Amino acid sequence: MAIPETINHQDRLLSVNINEQEPVQHPTDGYFIQPLFLDPENGTWVLHAKFPPGTLLPRHFHTGTVHFFTTKGTWNYVEYPEDKQTAGSYLYEPGGSIHQFSVPKDATESAEGFMVVTGANVNFDDDDNLIDITDAGAIERAIMGVCQMMQRDAPRYIKPGASAGFSFG
């Protein structure tokens, strides 16, 4: 077997270290995210997230799949209270699933982990009214808006395209 004729040369590896930059705090819900890879064109987003005790996110419907690896703390979906996710848990969610993320109020630490999501989260309020749709593009716009509002630098993340690279630098 020969080396492929078409080779995508990289001047450097595309790598992001969560310990080298500050996460972005959601202005109303209080959780922290660090984008690692945002691809609005193909609908893929990879985040490292920290959810403090008492976090309750809106119920949401997934249009695509989710892979979530928990690295710290405990969390569960309201619909599955017995299925606690703890450090070391890997969760796969098929497209079409619907649930509500929760970190117990009495938790002693934040729940943390890495998620790889394709598609979007369609978010609903308690009365089943549409709140919004969260996808890679919405996350990118929200992060830039929060960073601008806080007068801080936006985090560096991998942004693919015809010539894949970083969001800056």
JSON list of C-alpha atoms in Angstrom, two decimals, residues 33-128:
[
{"chain": "A", "resi": 33, "resn": "ILE", "atom": "CA", "xyz": [-17.85, 25.73, 29.39]},
{"chain": "A", "resi": 34, "resn": "GLN", "atom": "CA", "xyz": [-14.67, 25.55, 27.42]},
{"chain": "A", "resi": 35, "resn": "PRO", "atom": "CA", "xyz": [-15.18, 25.02, 23.73]},
{"chain": "A", "resi": 36, "resn": "LEU", "atom": "CA", "xyz": [-12.65, 22.60, 22.31]},
{"chain": "A", "resi": 37, "resn": "PHE", "atom": "CA", "xyz": [-14.06, 22.13, 18.80]},
{"chain": "A", "resi": 38, "resn": "LEU", "atom": "CA", "xyz": [-16.93, 24.05, 17.20]},
{"chain": "A", "resi": 39, "resn": "ASP", "atom": "CA", "xyz": [-18.05, 23.15, 13.68]},
{"chain": "A", "resi": 40, "resn": "PRO", "atom": "CA", "xyz": [-21.25, 25.04, 12.79]},
{"chain": "A", "resi": 41, "resn": "GLU", "atom": "CA", "xyz": [-21.10, 23.83, 9.19]},
{"chain": "A", "resi": 42, "resn": "ASN", "atom": "CA", "xyz": [-21.31, 20.14, 10.14]},
{"chain": "A", "resi": 43, "resn": "GLY", "atom": "CA", "xyz": [-23.15, 20.58, 13.44]},
{"chain": "A", "resi": 44, "resn": "THR", "atom": "CA", "xyz": [-20.51, 19.13, 15.75]},
{"chain": "A", "resi": 45, "resn": "TRP", "atom": "CA", "xyz": [-19.46, 20.60, 19.08]},
{"chain": "A", "resi": 46, "resn": "VAL", "atom": "CA", "xyz": [-17.00, 19.39, 21.68]},
{"chain": "A", "resi": 47, "resn": "LEU", "atom": "CA", "xyz": [-16.98, 21.04, 25.10]},
{"chain": "A", "resi": 48, "resn": "HIS", "atom": "CA", "xyz": [-15.48, 20.62, 28.54]},
{"chain": "A", "resi": 49, "resn": "ALA", "atom": "CA", "xyz": [-18.11, 21.72, 31.06]},
{"chain": "A", "resi": 50, "resn": "LYS", "atom": "CA", "xyz": [-18.36, 22.32, 34.82]},
{"chain": "A", "resi": 51, "resn": "PHE", "atom": "CA", "xyz": [-21.81, 22.33, 36.41]},
{"chain": "A", "resi": 52, "resn": "PRO", "atom": "CA", "xyz": [-22.02, 23.53, 40.04]},
{"chain": "A", "resi": 53, "resn": "PRO", "atom": "CA", "xyz": [-24.28, 21.84, 42.61]},
{"chain": "A", "resi": 54, "resn": "GLY", "atom": "CA", "xyz": [-27.94, 22.70, 42.00]},
{"chain": "A", "resi": 55, "resn": "THR", "atom": "CA", "xyz": [-27.58, 23.12, 38.22]},
{"chain": "A", "resi": 56, "resn": "LEU", "atom": "CA", "xyz": [-30.83, 22.30, 36.42]},
{"chain": "A", "resi": 57, "resn": "LEU", "atom": "CA", "xyz": [-30.75, 22.84, 32.67]},
{"chain": "A", "resi": 58, "resn": "PRO", "atom": "CA", "xyz": [-33.88, 23.09, 30.50]},
{"chain": "A", "resi": 59, "resn": "ARG", "atom": "CA", "xyz": [-35.41, 19.89, 29.21]},
{"chain": "A", "resi": 60, "resn": "HIS", "atom": "CA", "xyz": [-34.03, 19.33, 25.73]},
{"chain": "A", "resi": 61, "resn": "PHE", "atom": "CA", "xyz": [-34.46, 17.14, 22.68]},
{"chain": "A", "resi": 62, "resn": "HIS", "atom": "CA", "xyz": [-31.35, 15.96, 20.82]},
{"chain": "A", "resi": 63, "resn": "THR", "atom": "CA", "xyz": [-31.45, 16.04, 17.02]},
{"chain": "A", "resi": 64, "resn": "GLY", "atom": "CA", "xyz": [-28.18, 14.06, 16.93]},
{"chain": "A", "resi": 65, "resn": "THR", "atom": "CA", "xyz": [-26.01, 11.92, 19.16]},
{"chain": "A", "resi": 66, "resn": "VAL", "atom": "CA", "xyz": [-24.16, 12.80, 22.37]},
{"chain": "A", "resi": 67, "resn": "HIS", "atom": "CA", "xyz": [-21.11, 11.22, 23.96]},
{"chain": "A", "resi": 68, "resn": "PHE", "atom": "CA", "xyz": [-20.50, 12.44, 27.54]},
{"chain": "A", "resi": 69, "resn": "PHE", "atom": "CA", "xyz": [-17.54, 11.38, 29.67]},
{"chain": "A", "resi": 70, "resn": "THR", "atom": "CA", "xyz": [-17.83, 12.46, 33.33]},
{"chain": "A", "resi": 71, "resn": "THR", "atom": "CA", "xyz": [-14.49, 13.31, 34.92]},
{"chain": "A", "resi": 72, "resn": "LYS", "atom": "CA", "xyz": [-15.62, 14.66, 38.30]},
{"chain": "A", "resi": 73, "resn": "GLY", "atom": "CA", "xyz": [-18.72, 14.89, 40.49]},
{"chain": "A", "resi": 74, "resn": "THR", "atom": "CA", "xyz": [-22.21, 13.42, 40.10]},
{"chain": "A", "resi": 75, "resn": "TRP", "atom": "CA", "xyz": [-25.14, 14.29, 37.87]},
{"chain": "A", "resi": 76, "resn": "ASN", "atom": "CA", "xyz": [-28.22, 12.65, 36.40]},
{"chain": "A", "resi": 77, "resn": "TYR", "atom": "CA", "xyz": [-31.18, 13.25, 34.17]},
{"chain": "A", "resi": 78, "resn": "VAL", "atom": "CA", "xyz": [-34.39, 14.13, 36.01]},
{"chain": "A", "resi": 79, "resn": "GLU", "atom": "CA", "xyz": [-36.14, 11.34, 34.09]},
{"chain": "A", "resi": 80, "resn": "TYR", "atom": "CA", "xyz": [-33.57, 8.77, 35.28]},
{"chain": "A", "resi": 81, "resn": "PRO", "atom": "CA", "xyz": [-32.80, 9.63, 38.93]},
{"chain": "A", "resi": 82, "resn": "GLU", "atom": "CA", "xyz": [-31.42, 6.16, 39.66]},
{"chain": "A", "resi": 83, "resn": "ASP", "atom": "CA", "xyz": [-28.87, 6.35, 36.82]},
{"chain": "A", "resi": 84, "resn": "LYS", "atom": "CA", "xyz": [-26.30, 8.63, 38.45]},
{"chain": "A", "resi": 85, "resn": "GLN", "atom": "CA", "xyz": [-23.32, 9.56, 36.30]},
{"chain": "A", "resi": 86, "resn": "THR", "atom": "CA", "xyz": [-20.11, 9.76, 38.33]},
{"chain": "A", "resi": 87, "resn": "ALA", "atom": "CA", "xyz": [-16.40, 10.25, 37.59]},
{"chain": "A", "resi": 88, "resn": "GLY", "atom": "CA", "xyz": [-15.40, 7.67, 35.01]},
{"chain": "A", "resi": 89, "resn": "SER", "atom": "CA", "xyz": [-18.90, 7.26, 33.53]},
{"chain": "A", "resi": 90, "resn": "TYR", "atom": "CA", "xyz": [-19.29, 7.31, 29.77]},
{"chain": "A", "resi": 91, "resn": "LEU", "atom": "CA", "xyz": [-22.79, 8.00, 28.47]},
{"chain": "A", "resi": 92, "resn": "TYR", "atom": "CA", "xyz": [-24.05, 7.62, 24.92]},
{"chain": "A", "resi": 93, "resn": "GLU", "atom": "CA", "xyz": [-27.31, 9.31, 23.97]},
{"chain": "A", "resi": 94, "resn": "PRO", "atom": "CA", "xyz": [-28.99, 8.48, 20.67]},
{"chain": "A", "resi": 95, "resn": "GLY", "atom": "CA", "xyz": [-30.52, 11.16, 18.49]},
{"chain": "A", "resi": 96, "resn": "GLY", "atom": "CA", "xyz": [-34.16, 11.73, 19.42]},
{"chain": "A", "resi": 97, "resn": "SER", "atom": "CA", "xyz": [-33.61, 11.45, 23.17]},
{"chain": "A", "resi": 98, "resn": "ILE", "atom": "CA", "xyz": [-35.18, 14.01, 25.50]},
{"chain": "A", "resi": 99, "resn": "HIS", "atom": "CA", "xyz": [-34.24, 14.72, 29.10]},
{"chain": "A", "resi": 100, "resn": "GLN", "atom": "CA", "xyz": [-33.27, 17.35, 31.70]},
{"chain": "A", "resi": 101, "resn": "PHE", "atom": "CA", "xyz": [-29.73, 17.57, 33.14]},
{"chain": "A", "resi": 102, "resn": "SER", "atom": "CA", "xyz": [-29.45, 17.96, 36.91]},
{"chain": "A", "resi": 103, "resn": "VAL", "atom": "CA", "xyz": [-26.67, 18.19, 39.48]},
{"chain": "A", "resi": 104, "resn": "PRO", "atom": "CA", "xyz": [-27.98, 17.49, 43.00]},
{"chain": "A", "resi": 105, "resn": "LYS", "atom": "CA", "xyz": [-28.27, 20.58, 45.20]},
{"chain": "A", "resi": 106, "resn": "ASP", "atom": "CA", "xyz": [-26.51, 18.72, 48.00]},
{"chain": "A", "resi": 107, "resn": "ALA", "atom": "CA", "xyz": [-23.55, 17.66, 45.82]},
{"chain": "A", "resi": 108, "resn": "THR", "atom": "CA", "xyz": [-20.20, 18.39, 47.41]},
{"chain": "A", "resi": 109, "resn": "GLU", "atom": "CA", "xyz": [-18.51, 19.33, 44.14]},
{"chain": "A", "resi": 110, "resn": "SER", "atom": "CA", "xyz": [-19.26, 20.43, 40.61]},
{"chain": "A", "resi": 111, "resn": "ALA", "atom": "CA", "xyz": [-19.95, 17.82, 37.96]},
{"chain": "A", "resi": 112, "resn": "GLU", "atom": "CA", "xyz": [-17.43, 18.00, 35.12]},
{"chain": "A", "resi": 113, "resn": "GLY", "atom": "CA", "xyz": [-16.93, 16.27, 31.84]},
{"chain": "A", "resi": 114, "resn": "PHE", "atom": "CA", "xyz": [-16.33, 16.26, 28.13]},
{"chain": "A", "resi": 115, "resn": "MET", "atom": "CA", "xyz": [-19.14, 16.10, 25.61]},
{"chain": "A", "resi": 116, "resn": "VAL", "atom": "CA", "xyz": [-19.14, 15.45, 21.88]},
{"chain": "A", "resi": 117, "resn": "VAL", "atom": "CA", "xyz": [-22.45, 16.44, 20.30]},
{"chain": "A", "resi": 118, "resn": "THR", "atom": "CA", "xyz": [-23.73, 16.27, 16.75]},
{"chain": "A", "resi": 119, "resn": "GLY", "atom": "CA", "xyz": [-26.79, 18.27, 15.78]},
{"chain": "A", "resi": 120, "resn": "ALA", "atom": "CA", "xyz": [-28.66, 20.53, 18.17]},
{"chain": "A", "resi": 121, "resn": "ASN", "atom": "CA", "xyz": [-30.40, 20.66, 21.51]},
{"chain": "A", "resi": 122, "resn": "VAL", "atom": "CA", "xyz": [-33.98, 21.90, 21.17]},
{"chain": "A", "resi": 123, "resn": "ASN", "atom": "CA", "xyz": [-34.70, 23.44, 24.60]},
{"chain": "A", "resi": 124, "resn": "PHE", "atom": "CA", "xyz": [-38.12, 23.63, 26.27]},
{"chain": "A", "resi": 125, "resn": "ASP", "atom": "CA", "xyz": [-39.53, 25.34, 29.35]},
{"chain": "A", "resi": 126, "resn": "ASP", "atom": "CA", "xyz": [-41.66, 23.63, 32.01]},
{"chain": "A", "resi": 127, "resn": "ASP", "atom": "CA", "xyz": [-44.80, 24.20, 29.89]},
{"chain": "A", "resi": 128, "resn": "ASP", "atom": "CA", "xyz": [-43.27, 22.58, 26.79]}
]
